[in-house]
Amino acid sequence: MELFLQTLVDGLLIGGLIIVIGVGFSLCFGVMHIIDFAVGEWVMLGAYTAFWMVRYLGRDPFLYLPVIFFLYLAIGYLIYPLIHRAVSGRRHNPALMGLVFTFGLASLIKGGALTAWGFHVRSVTTWLSGESLALGVAVVPALRFAGFAFGVLATVAFMLFLKWSKIGVAIRAMAQDRVMAELLGVDTNRVSALVYAMYTGLTGMAGVLIGALFSIHAGMGLKYTTFAFFVVVLAGMGYVPGVIPAAFLLGLLQSFVTVYVSGRYTLLAVFFVLYLTLLVRPRGLLGRGW
Amino acid sequence: MAVPLFVSSFWLRIATEVLMWAGLAQSWNIIGGYTGYLSFGHGAFFGIGAYTTAILMVHAGWPFWPTLPVGAVLSVLCAATIGIPTLRLRGAYFAIATWAFGEAVRQVATVLEITGGAFGMQLPPFLNLPFFYEAILIATILTYLLAYLLLERSMFGYKLRAIRENEIAAETAGVDTVVTKIEAFALSAIPAAIFGGLYAYLITYIHPDSVLGPAITDLMVVMVLFGGVGTLWGPLVGATAIQLVNRLLWFLRGESTLYLVYAGVAICLVVLFMPDGLMGLVERRRVLFRPRENLKALLRQFKL
């Protein structure tokens, strides 16, 4: 029973962190209809950036969270025009060209990281590492709780931004009807660039937390790309609020399979549920997908 | 076309690889190029073919040839399993599902006992390069013949292209789009599995990274893109060019993970500047390759 509760709490805490990745990814799809195959690679890059900053500048990785956010915001903003070019223009099937482009981008980032940093597994320590927190019946590492808290805070802040800011309104309008939004004076190109930039920024930041919680290596992106796909498919593609239950479900699935079956089967379980969802409820568990 | 006697085994090996990649690229082209549905897990069919041959030969003591059709049938079954739910949906779902399938197959091969886990399998060695050259040559010719007859010269090919250009219009015109797409996907899995089986016997030692690694799908995609998406000869041109460059780099730099970078850069550049590939340049049907204007257009987009 104790193990069960511990697993439950662990799963929920991880789920809270995964929400951040899912929200940006889902919004990106909702607004631009692009699936970013590089999503896990942004997580990996965020984690590595934190690692190198700590190595060369010292101090705590959490201190660099805002820096990393703005760094990846800028990178995403600079990459978006390339994606825009890939999906627009005189070629048959523009949406697929966008997919191919992000697929190439993922391969490029992953290959670059493997070449530059090799297959070593690295880790960062934070002031919370080694601390633990009694949470009712379960004892959790403080770091996990920090990841959860970060996830919830970042998601709430992002949701508030979408709800109340002028750009947020424009983003939501675009997700509903791109042409109409453009007719009403939304600069769709700039808004798309901002959405992509915020998505890469948020994902890079999530990478820092993930890197602090688990290990950092160049091949880690695969797992988080899988997680992001899982979350958006279960949520319904492009339906942002659905991400929250889907992410918690993923966290629970992962932690229960790891504890009760074996860590080797986690990804397989994730793929299996993903396939079942596509088979039974392709528009997401809530049926609100695109 | 017998084995050219005057060439060294070095060039024979390279010719064998080029031919194999030409066939693999064509197999991706059937679903990705002609139908316009991107399969980002196509390497899985190659791996399934390779592992089927290895398992049947090592654990069941089969001779080589009968293992190839078994691998092909297994791949077709897998393709149908993936295709039936996802080909009803938008292309994005299909891309996600195939990608997940590719990764899942690699996980399975790493976990199972029968595949030797991460250590892989040793096949009975049969080091006869001319034999493999001829076998792969025949398989490639058959693949291209199949593609020519089915995709360029039959109703099936027109249906696929109709789906690629405008799926709703195709449906309205009476094409059963779901069935046609599933057929195309299943068809595209067959050559990949056969080449997988041949390749496993050729290299005699396989492990999850060598026959199920992400680079295999990457290379298929980049070869087709570079040669020309949805054309008959594009994959051959692309595979020849990319594989020769790949080998050259291998000589200069040794085996490294750098090929992922090259493949990624090549994919991105082709998508941005040369979406019709080399065949598009030759045929001059669509956008010409104009570096300066393309670059200007790109820079204009940065003024957001």
Coordinates of C-alpha atoms in Angstrom, one line a residue:
Chain A
M1 CA 0.0 0.0 0.0
E2 CA 2.8 2.4 0.9
L3 CA 4.6 1.5 -2.3
F4 CA 1.3 2.1 -4.2
L5 CA 0.9 5.6 -2.7
Q6 CA 4.5 6.4 -3.3
T7 CA 4.2 5.4 -6.9
L8 CA 1.0 7.4 -7.3
V9 CA 2.5 10.6 -5.9
D10 CA 5.7 10.1 -8.0
G11 CA 3.6 9.7 -11.1
L12 CA 1.5 12.8 -10.4
L13 CA 4.6 14.9 -9.7
I14 CA 6.3 13.8 -13.0
G15 CA 3.0 14.4 -14.8
G16 CA 3.0 18.0 -13.6
L17 CA 6.3 18.6 -15.2
I18 CA 5.3 17.0 -18.5
I19 CA 2.4 19.4 -18.8
V20 CA 4.7 22.2 -19.7
I21 CA 6.1 20.3 -22.7
G22 CA 2.6 19.2 -23.7
V23 CA 1.0 22.7 -23.5
G24 CA 3.6 24.4 -25.8
F25 CA 3.6 21.5 -28.2
S26 CA -0.1 21.3 -28.4
L27 CA -0.5 25.0 -28.9
C28 CA 2.1 24.9 -31.6
F29 CA 0.0 22.3 -33.4
G30 CA -3.2 24.2 -32.8
V31 CA -2.0 27.4 -34.2
M32 CA 0.4 26.4 -37.0
H33 CA -0.7 22.8 -37.6
I34 CA 2.9 21.7 -37.3
I35 CA 4.1 18.8 -35.4
D36 CA 7.6 19.5 -34.1
F37 CA 9.6 16.3 -34.2
A38 CA 12.4 18.1 -32.4
V39 CA 10.4 18.6 -29.2
G40 CA 12.5 16.1 -27.2
E41 CA 15.7 17.7 -28.6
W42 CA 14.7 21.1 -27.1
V43 CA 14.4 19.3 -23.8
M44 CA 17.8 17.8 -24.3
L45 CA 19.3 21.2 -25.3
G46 CA 17.8 22.9 -22.3
A47 CA 19.3 20.3 -20.0
Y48 CA 22.7 20.6 -21.6
T49 CA 22.6 24.4 -21.5
A50 CA 22.0 24.3 -17.8
F51 CA 24.8 21.7 -17.4
W52 CA 27.4 23.8 -19.3
M53 CA 26.3 27.0 -17.6
V54 CA 26.7 25.4 -14.2
R55 CA 30.1 23.9 -15.3
Y56 CA 31.5 27.2 -16.4
L57 CA 29.6 29.8 -14.4
G58 CA 28.9 27.8 -11.3
R59 CA 25.9 28.5 -9.0
D60 CA 22.6 26.8 -9.1
P61 CA 21.0 25.6 -12.3
F62 CA 17.6 27.0 -11.2
L63 CA 19.1 30.5 -11.3
Y64 CA 19.6 30.1 -15.0
L65 CA 16.0 29.2 -15.8
P66 CA 15.0 32.7 -17.0
V67 CA 18.2 32.9 -19.1
I68 CA 17.5 29.6 -20.7
F69 CA 13.9 30.6 -21.3
F70 CA 14.9 33.7 -23.2
L71 CA 17.8 32.0 -25.0
Y72 CA 15.4 29.3 -26.4
L73 CA 12.8 32.0 -27.0
A74 CA 15.3 33.7 -29.3
I75 CA 16.3 30.5 -31.0
G76 CA 12.7 29.5 -31.7
Y77 CA 12.0 33.0 -33.0
L78 CA 14.9 32.7 -35.4
I79 CA 14.0 29.2 -36.5
Y80 CA 10.3 29.9 -37.2
P81 CA 10.9 31.8 -40.5
L82 CA 12.5 28.6 -41.8
I83 CA 9.5 26.5 -40.9
H84 CA 7.3 29.2 -42.4
R85 CA 9.2 28.9 -45.6
A86 CA 9.0 25.1 -45.5
V87 CA 5.2 25.1 -45.1
S88 CA 4.4 27.9 -47.5
G89 CA 5.2 28.4 -51.2
R90 CA 4.7 26.5 -54.4
R91 CA 5.1 23.0 -53.5
H92 CA 2.6 20.1 -53.3
N93 CA 1.6 19.3 -49.8
P94 CA 3.1 22.1 -47.7
A95 CA 2.0 20.7 -44.3
L96 CA 4.0 17.6 -45.0
M97 CA 7.1 19.6 -45.9
G98 CA 6.8 21.2 -42.5
L99 CA 6.9 17.8 -40.9
V100 CA 9.9 16.8 -43.0
F101 CA 11.6 20.0 -42.0
T102 CA 11.2 19.4 -38.2
F103 CA 12.2 15.8 -38.7
G104 CA 15.4 17.0 -40.3
L105 CA 15.9 19.5 -37.5
A106 CA 15.5 16.8 -34.9
S107 CA 18.1 14.6 -36.7
L108 CA 20.5 17.6 -37.0
I109 CA 20.2 18.6 -33.3
K110 CA 20.5 15.0 -32.0
G111 CA 23.4 14.2 -34.3
G112 CA 25.1 17.4 -33.3
A113 CA 24.7 16.7 -29.6
L114 CA 25.9 13.2 -30.0
T115 CA 29.0 14.3 -32.0
A116 CA 29.9 17.2 -29.7
W117 CA 29.2 15.7 -26.3
G118 CA 29.3 11.9 -27.0
F119 CA 27.4 9.3 -25.2
H120 CA 28.4 10.3 -21.7
V121 CA 25.7 10.5 -19.1
R122 CA 25.9 13.7 -17.1
S123 CA 24.1 15.2 -14.2
V124 CA 23.7 18.6 -12.4
T125 CA 23.2 19.1 -8.7
T126 CA 21.0 21.8 -7.3
W127 CA 20.5 23.0 -3.8
L128 CA 17.5 20.8 -3.6
S129 CA 19.3 17.6 -4.6
G130 CA 19.3 15.1 -1.7
E131 CA 16.6 16.9 0.2
S132 CA 13.3 15.2 0.7
L133 CA 9.8 16.3 1.6
A134 CA 7.2 14.4 3.5
L135 CA 4.0 14.8 1.6
G136 CA 1.2 13.2 3.6
V137 CA 1.8 9.5 3.3
A138 CA 4.6 9.6 0.8
V139 CA 8.1 10.9 1.0
V140 CA 9.2 12.6 -2.1
P141 CA 12.5 14.1 -3.2
A142 CA 12.3 17.9 -3.0
L143 CA 13.5 18.1 -6.5
R144 CA 10.5 16.2 -7.8
F145 CA 8.2 18.5 -6.0
A146 CA 10.1 21.5 -7.4
G147 CA 9.6 20.1 -10.9
F148 CA 5.9 19.7 -10.3
A149 CA 5.6 23.2 -8.8
F150 CA 7.5 24.6 -11.7
G151 CA 5.3 22.8 -14.2
V152 CA 2.1 24.0 -12.5
L153 CA 3.4 27.6 -12.2
A154 CA 4.6 27.8 -15.8
T155 CA 1.4 26.3 -17.1
V156 CA -0.8 28.6 -15.0
A157 CA 1.3 31.6 -16.1
F158 CA 1.0 30.6 -19.7
M159 CA -2.7 30.0 -19.5
L160 CA -3.2 33.4 -17.9
F161 CA -1.1 34.9 -20.7
L162 CA -3.3 33.2 -23.3
K163 CA -6.5 34.3 -21.5
W164 CA -5.7 37.9 -20.7
S165 CA -3.0 39.4 -22.9
K166 CA -3.7 40.9 -26.3
I167 CA -1.3 38.5 -28.0
G168 CA -2.9 35.6 -26.1
V169 CA -6.3 36.6 -27.6
A170 CA -4.7 36.7 -31.0
I171 CA -3.2 33.3 -30.5
R172 CA -6.5 31.8 -29.4
A173 CA -8.3 33.4 -32.4
M174 CA -5.7 31.9 -34.7
A175 CA -6.1 28.5 -33.2
Q176 CA -9.9 28.8 -33.9
D177 CA -9.8 30.2 -37.4
R178 CA -6.6 31.3 -39.0
V179 CA -8.1 33.1 -42.0
M180 CA -10.7 34.9 -39.9
A181 CA -8.0 36.1 -37.5
E182 CA -6.0 37.4 -40.3
L183 CA -9.0 39.3 -41.8
L184 CA -9.5 40.9 -38.4
G185 CA -6.0 42.3 -38.4
V186 CA -3.9 39.7 -36.6
D187 CA -0.4 39.5 -37.9
T188 CA -0.5 35.7 -38.2
N189 CA 3.1 35.4 -39.2
R190 CA 4.4 37.3 -36.1
V191 CA 2.0 35.5 -33.8
S192 CA 3.0 32.1 -35.1
A193 CA 6.7 33.0 -34.6
L194 CA 5.9 34.0 -31.0
V195 CA 4.0 30.8 -30.4
Y196 CA 6.9 28.8 -31.7
A197 CA 9.4 30.8 -29.7
M198 CA 7.4 30.5 -26.5
Y199 CA 7.1 26.8 -27.1
T200 CA 10.8 26.3 -27.5
G201 CA 11.4 28.6 -24.5
L202 CA 9.1 26.6 -22.3
T203 CA 10.4 23.3 -23.5
G204 CA 14.0 24.4 -22.9
M205 CA 13.1 25.4 -19.4
A206 CA 11.4 22.1 -18.7
G207 CA 14.6 20.5 -19.9
V208 CA 16.5 22.1 -17.1
L209 CA 14.2 20.6 -14.5
I210 CA 14.2 17.2 -16.3
G211 CA 18.0 17.3 -16.5
A212 CA 18.2 18.0 -12.7
L213 CA 15.7 15.3 -11.9
F214 CA 17.1 12.6 -14.2
S215 CA 20.3 12.2 -16.1
I216 CA 21.5 14.3 -19.0
H217 CA 22.6 12.6 -22.2
A218 CA 22.5 13.4 -25.9
G219 CA 20.0 10.6 -26.7
M220 CA 17.4 11.6 -24.0
G221 CA 15.3 13.5 -26.6
L222 CA 13.7 10.4 -27.9
K223 CA 11.9 9.7 -24.6
Y224 CA 10.5 13.2 -24.4
T225 CA 9.4 13.3 -28.0
T226 CA 7.5 10.2 -27.3
F227 CA 6.0 11.7 -24.2
A228 CA 5.0 14.9 -26.1
F229 CA 3.3 12.8 -28.8
F230 CA 1.6 10.7 -26.2
V231 CA 0.3 13.7 -24.4
V232 CA -1.1 15.5 -27.4
V233 CA -2.7 12.5 -28.9
L234 CA -4.4 11.6 -25.6
A235 CA -5.4 15.2 -25.1
G236 CA -6.7 15.5 -28.7
M237 CA -4.4 17.2 -31.1
G238 CA -4.5 21.0 -30.7
Y239 CA -6.8 20.9 -27.7
V240 CA -4.7 22.6 -25.0
P241 CA -6.7 22.0 -21.8
G242 CA -6.8 18.3 -22.5
V243 CA -3.0 18.2 -22.0
I244 CA -3.4 18.4 -18.2
P245 CA -5.2 15.1 -17.6
A246 CA -3.2 13.4 -20.4
A247 CA 0.1 14.5 -18.8
F248 CA -0.9 13.2 -15.4
L249 CA -2.0 9.9 -17.0
L250 CA 1.4 9.6 -18.7
G251 CA 3.2 10.3 -15.4
L252 CA 1.1 7.6 -13.6
L253 CA 1.6 5.1 -16.5
Q254 CA 5.3 5.7 -16.4
S255 CA 5.8 5.4 -12.7
F256 CA 3.5 2.4 -12.3
V257 CA 5.1 0.4 -15.1
T258 CA 8.6 1.3 -13.8
V259 CA 7.7 0.2 -10.3
Y260 CA 5.5 -2.8 -10.9
V261 CA 6.9 -4.2 -14.2
S262 CA 10.3 -2.9 -15.2
G263 CA 11.9 0.3 -16.3
R264 CA 12.8 -1.3 -19.6
Y265 CA 9.1 -1.6 -20.5
T266 CA 8.0 2.0 -19.8
L267 CA 8.5 3.3 -23.4
L268 CA 6.8 0.2 -24.7
A269 CA 3.8 0.7 -22.5
V270 CA 3.6 4.3 -23.6
F271 CA 3.7 3.3 -27.3
F272 CA 1.0 0.6 -26.6
V273 CA -1.4 3.1 -25.0
L274 CA -0.7 5.6 -27.7
Y275 CA -1.6 3.0 -30.3
L276 CA -4.7 2.0 -28.5
T277 CA -5.8 5.6 -28.3
L278 CA -5.3 6.1 -32.0
L279 CA -7.3 3.0 -32.6
V280 CA -10.2 3.7 -30.2
R281 CA -10.3 7.4 -29.7
P282 CA -8.2 9.2 -32.3
R283 CA -9.6 12.6 -31.3
G284 CA -8.3 12.2 -27.8
L285 CA -9.7 10.8 -24.6
L286 CA -12.0 13.8 -24.4
G287 CA -12.9 13.7 -28.0
R288 CA -12.1 17.4 -28.5
G289 CA -9.1 17.0 -30.8
W290 CA -8.6 18.5 -34.2
Chain B
M1 CA 23.8 -8.5 -65.6
A2 CA 26.3 -10.8 -64.2
V3 CA 28.9 -9.7 -61.7
P4 CA 31.4 -7.4 -63.4
L5 CA 34.5 -9.4 -63.1
F6 CA 36.9 -6.5 -63.4
V7 CA 35.9 -4.6 -60.3
S8 CA 37.4 -5.1 -57.0
S9 CA 35.4 -6.2 -54.0
F10 CA 35.7 -2.7 -52.7
W11 CA 33.7 -1.2 -55.5
L12 CA 31.4 -4.2 -55.6
R13 CA 30.5 -3.5 -52.0
I14 CA 29.8 0.1 -52.7
A15 CA 27.7 -0.8 -55.7
T16 CA 25.7 -3.3 -53.5
E17 CA 25.0 -0.7 -50.9
V18 CA 24.0 1.9 -53.5
L19 CA 21.6 -0.5 -55.0
M20 CA 20.1 -1.5 -51.7
W21 CA 19.6 2.1 -50.7
A22 CA 18.0 2.8 -54.1
G23 CA 15.5 0.0 -53.4
L24 CA 14.9 1.2 -49.8
A25 CA 14.4 4.8 -50.9
Q26 CA 11.9 3.6 -53.5
S27 CA 10.0 1.7 -50.9
W28 CA 9.6 4.9 -48.8
N29 CA 8.7 6.8 -52.0
I30 CA 5.6 4.6 -52.5
I31 CA 3.9 5.9 -49.3
G32 CA 5.8 9.1 -48.7
G33 CA 6.2 10.3 -52.3
Y34 CA 3.3 9.0 -54.3
T35 CA 0.7 8.9 -51.6
G36 CA 2.0 11.9 -49.6
Y37 CA 1.8 10.3 -46.2
L38 CA 5.1 10.5 -44.3
S39 CA 6.2 7.3 -42.7
F40 CA 8.9 8.2 -40.2
G41 CA 9.2 4.6 -39.0
H42 CA 10.0 2.9 -42.3
G43 CA 13.3 1.7 -41.0
A44 CA 11.2 -0.6 -38.7
F45 CA 10.2 -2.7 -41.7
F46 CA 13.8 -3.1 -42.7
G47 CA 14.6 -4.2 -39.2
I48 CA 11.7 -6.6 -39.1
G49 CA 13.0 -8.2 -42.3
A50 CA 16.5 -8.4 -40.9
Y51 CA 15.4 -9.9 -37.6
T52 CA 13.0 -12.4 -39.2
T53 CA 15.8 -13.7 -41.4
A54 CA 18.2 -13.9 -38.4
I55 CA 15.8 -15.6 -36.0
L56 CA 14.5 -18.1 -38.5
M57 CA 18.1 -19.0 -39.6
V58 CA 19.6 -19.1 -36.2
H59 CA 16.9 -20.5 -34.0
A60 CA 14.9 -22.5 -36.5
G61 CA 17.6 -23.6 -38.8
W62 CA 15.9 -22.4 -41.9
P63 CA 17.8 -21.9 -45.2
F64 CA 18.1 -18.3 -46.3
W65 CA 15.6 -17.9 -49.2
P66 CA 12.4 -18.9 -47.5
T67 CA 13.0 -16.4 -44.7
L68 CA 12.6 -13.4 -47.0
P69 CA 8.8 -13.9 -47.8
V70 CA 8.2 -14.5 -44.1
G71 CA 9.8 -11.2 -43.2
A72 CA 7.8 -9.5 -46.0
V73 CA 4.5 -11.0 -44.7
L74 CA 5.2 -9.9 -41.2
S75 CA 6.0 -6.4 -42.3
V76 CA 2.8 -6.2 -44.3
L77 CA 0.9 -7.3 -41.2
C78 CA 2.6 -4.7 -39.1
A79 CA 1.9 -2.0 -41.8
A80 CA -1.8 -3.0 -41.8
T81 CA -1.9 -2.8 -38.0
I82 CA -0.5 0.6 -38.0
G83 CA -2.2 1.8 -41.1
I84 CA -5.8 0.8 -40.3
P85 CA -6.4 3.2 -37.4
T86 CA -4.1 6.0 -38.5
L87 CA -4.7 6.3 -42.3
R88 CA -8.3 7.3 -41.6
L89 CA -7.0 10.4 -39.9
R90 CA -4.9 13.4 -41.0
G91 CA -1.3 12.9 -42.2
A92 CA 0.1 14.2 -38.9
Y93 CA -1.4 11.3 -37.0
F94 CA 0.1 8.9 -39.4
A95 CA 3.6 10.5 -39.1
I96 CA 3.4 10.3 -35.3
A97 CA 2.1 6.7 -35.3
T98 CA 4.8 5.4 -37.7
W99 CA 7.5 7.2 -35.8
A100 CA 6.2 5.7 -32.5
F101 CA 6.0 2.3 -34.3
G102 CA 9.7 2.5 -35.4
E103 CA 10.8 3.3 -31.9
A104 CA 8.6 0.6 -30.4
V105 CA 10.1 -2.0 -32.6
R106 CA 13.6 -1.0 -31.6
Q107 CA 12.6 -1.2 -27.9
V108 CA 11.1 -4.6 -28.5
A109 CA 14.3 -5.9 -30.2
T110 CA 16.3 -4.5 -27.3
V111 CA 14.2 -6.1 -24.7
L112 CA 13.4 -9.6 -26.1
E113 CA 15.5 -12.6 -25.5
I114 CA 15.0 -14.2 -28.9
T115 CA 16.6 -11.1 -30.7
G116 CA 19.6 -11.2 -28.4
G117 CA 18.7 -7.9 -26.8
A118 CA 21.1 -5.1 -27.2
F119 CA 23.9 -7.5 -28.1
G120 CA 22.2 -8.6 -31.3
M121 CA 22.5 -11.8 -33.3
Q122 CA 25.2 -13.6 -35.2
L123 CA 24.0 -15.2 -38.5
P124 CA 25.7 -18.2 -40.1
P125 CA 28.4 -16.4 -42.1
F126 CA 28.2 -16.5 -45.9
L127 CA 30.8 -14.2 -47.2
N128 CA 30.1 -14.2 -50.9
L129 CA 29.8 -10.6 -52.0
P130 CA 29.1 -11.4 -55.7
F131 CA 26.1 -13.4 -54.6
F132 CA 24.7 -10.5 -52.5
Y133 CA 25.4 -8.1 -55.3
E134 CA 23.3 -10.2 -57.7
A135 CA 20.5 -10.8 -55.2
I136 CA 20.3 -7.1 -54.3
L137 CA 20.5 -6.1 -57.9
I138 CA 17.6 -8.4 -58.7
A139 CA 15.6 -7.1 -55.7
T140 CA 16.2 -3.5 -56.7
I141 CA 15.2 -4.1 -60.3
L142 CA 12.0 -5.9 -59.1
T143 CA 11.2 -3.0 -56.8
Y144 CA 11.6 -0.4 -59.6
L145 CA 9.6 -2.6 -62.0
L146 CA 6.9 -2.9 -59.4
A147 CA 6.9 0.8 -58.8
Y148 CA 6.8 1.4 -62.6
L149 CA 4.0 -0.9 -63.3
L150 CA 1.8 -0.2 -60.3
L151 CA 2.5 3.5 -59.8
E152 CA 3.2 4.9 -63.2
R153 CA 1.2 2.6 -65.5
S154 CA -1.9 1.6 -63.6
M155 CA -5.1 3.0 -62.0
F156 CA -3.6 2.4 -58.6
G157 CA -0.9 5.0 -59.2
Y158 CA -3.4 7.5 -60.4
K159 CA -5.5 6.9 -57.2
L160 CA -2.4 7.5 -55.0
R161 CA -1.5 10.7 -56.8
A162 CA -5.1 11.9 -56.6
I163 CA -5.0 11.3 -52.8
R164 CA -1.7 13.2 -52.5
E165 CA -2.9 16.2 -54.5
N166 CA -6.4 16.5 -53.0
E167 CA -7.8 13.8 -50.8
I168 CA -11.4 15.1 -50.6
A169 CA -11.6 15.4 -54.4
A170 CA -10.2 11.9 -54.7
E171 CA -12.9 10.6 -52.4
T172 CA -15.6 12.5 -54.3
A173 CA -14.3 11.0 -57.5
G174 CA -14.9 7.5 -56.1
V175 CA -11.6 6.5 -54.8
D176 CA -11.8 4.5 -51.6
T177 CA -9.1 6.5 -50.1
V178 CA -8.6 4.6 -46.8
V179 CA -8.3 1.2 -48.5
T180 CA -6.0 2.6 -51.2
K181 CA -3.7 4.2 -48.6
I182 CA -3.5 1.0 -46.5
E183 CA -2.7 -0.9 -49.7
A184 CA 0.0 1.6 -50.5
F185 CA 1.5 1.4 -47.0
A186 CA 1.5 -2.4 -47.0
L187 CA 3.0 -2.5 -50.4
S188 CA 5.8 -0.1 -49.4
A189 CA 6.7 -2.3 -46.5
I190 CA 7.5 -5.3 -48.7
P191 CA 10.7 -4.2 -50.4
A192 CA 12.0 -2.7 -47.1
A193 CA 11.6 -6.1 -45.4
I194 CA 13.2 -8.0 -48.2
F195 CA 16.2 -5.7 -48.3
G196 CA 16.4 -6.1 -44.5
G197 CA 16.6 -9.8 -44.8
L198 CA 19.3 -9.6 -47.5
Y199 CA 21.3 -7.0 -45.5
A200 CA 21.2 -9.1 -42.4
Y201 CA 22.7 -12.1 -44.3
L202 CA 25.2 -9.8 -45.9
I203 CA 26.6 -8.3 -42.7
T204 CA 26.0 -11.5 -40.7
Y205 CA 25.9 -9.6 -37.4
I206 CA 22.9 -7.5 -36.5
H207 CA 21.9 -5.5 -33.5
P208 CA 19.1 -3.0 -32.8
D209 CA 21.2 0.0 -33.6
S210 CA 22.5 -1.3 -36.9
V211 CA 19.2 -2.4 -38.5
L212 CA 16.7 -0.5 -36.5
G213 CA 18.6 2.8 -35.8
P214 CA 17.0 6.1 -36.6
A215 CA 19.6 6.7 -39.3
I216 CA 17.9 4.2 -41.6
T217 CA 14.6 6.1 -41.8
D218 CA 16.5 9.4 -42.0
L219 CA 18.5 8.2 -45.0
M220 CA 15.5 6.9 -46.8
V221 CA 13.7 10.3 -46.3
V222 CA 16.7 12.3 -47.4
M223 CA 17.4 10.2 -50.4
V224 CA 13.9 10.5 -51.7
L225 CA 13.8 14.2 -51.0
F226 CA 17.1 14.8 -52.6
G227 CA 16.3 12.8 -55.7
G228 CA 12.7 14.0 -56.1
V229 CA 9.6 13.1 -54.1
G230 CA 7.0 11.1 -56.0
T231 CA 9.1 10.4 -59.1
L232 CA 10.1 7.0 -60.3
W233 CA 13.8 7.7 -60.8
G234 CA 14.2 10.3 -58.0
P235 CA 15.0 7.7 -55.3
L236 CA 17.7 6.0 -57.5
V237 CA 19.4 9.4 -58.2
G238 CA 19.1 10.5 -54.6
A239 CA 20.3 7.1 -53.2
T240 CA 23.3 7.1 -55.5
A241 CA 24.3 10.6 -54.7
I242 CA 23.8 10.4 -50.9
Q243 CA 25.3 7.0 -50.4
L244 CA 28.4 7.9 -52.4
V245 CA 28.8 11.0 -50.3
N246 CA 28.1 9.0 -47.2
R247 CA 30.9 6.5 -48.0
L248 CA 33.3 9.4 -48.9
L249 CA 32.7 11.0 -45.5
W250 CA 33.1 7.7 -43.9
F251 CA 36.6 7.4 -45.4
L252 CA 37.5 11.0 -44.5
R253 CA 36.1 11.0 -41.0
G254 CA 35.6 7.4 -39.9
E255 CA 32.4 6.1 -38.5
S256 CA 30.7 8.7 -36.4
T257 CA 27.4 10.2 -35.4
L258 CA 28.1 13.0 -37.7
Y259 CA 26.0 11.3 -40.4
L260 CA 22.9 12.3 -38.4
V261 CA 24.0 15.9 -38.8
Y262 CA 24.6 15.6 -42.5
A263 CA 21.3 13.9 -43.0
G264 CA 19.5 16.6 -41.0
V265 CA 21.2 19.5 -42.7
A266 CA 20.5 17.9 -46.1
I267 CA 16.8 17.4 -45.3
C268 CA 16.4 21.0 -44.1
L269 CA 18.2 22.5 -47.1
V270 CA 16.3 20.4 -49.6
V271 CA 13.0 21.3 -48.1
L272 CA 13.9 25.0 -48.0
F273 CA 15.5 25.4 -51.4
M274 CA 14.9 22.4 -53.6
P275 CA 11.6 20.9 -52.7
D276 CA 11.3 19.0 -56.0
G277 CA 14.8 17.5 -55.7
L278 CA 17.3 16.8 -58.4
M279 CA 14.6 15.4 -60.7
G280 CA 12.8 18.7 -60.4
L281 CA 15.9 20.4 -61.6
V282 CA 16.2 18.0 -64.5
E283 CA 12.6 18.3 -65.6
R284 CA 12.3 22.0 -64.8
R285 CA 8.7 21.6 -64.2
R286 CA 8.3 23.5 -61.0
V287 CA 10.5 25.9 -59.0
L288 CA 13.9 26.2 -60.5
F289 CA 16.9 26.1 -58.3
R290 CA 17.8 29.8 -58.0
P291 CA 20.1 30.2 -55.0
R292 CA 20.1 33.9 -54.9
E293 CA 16.4 34.5 -55.1
N294 CA 15.7 31.7 -52.7
L295 CA 18.1 33.2 -50.2
K296 CA 16.5 36.6 -50.6
A297 CA 13.0 35.2 -50.1
L298 CA 14.3 33.5 -47.0
L299 CA 15.8 36.7 -45.6
R300 CA 12.6 38.5 -46.3
Q301 CA 10.8 36.1 -44.0
F302 CA 13.1 37.0 -41.1
K303 CA 11.7 40.5 -41.1
L304 CA 8.8 39.5 -39.0

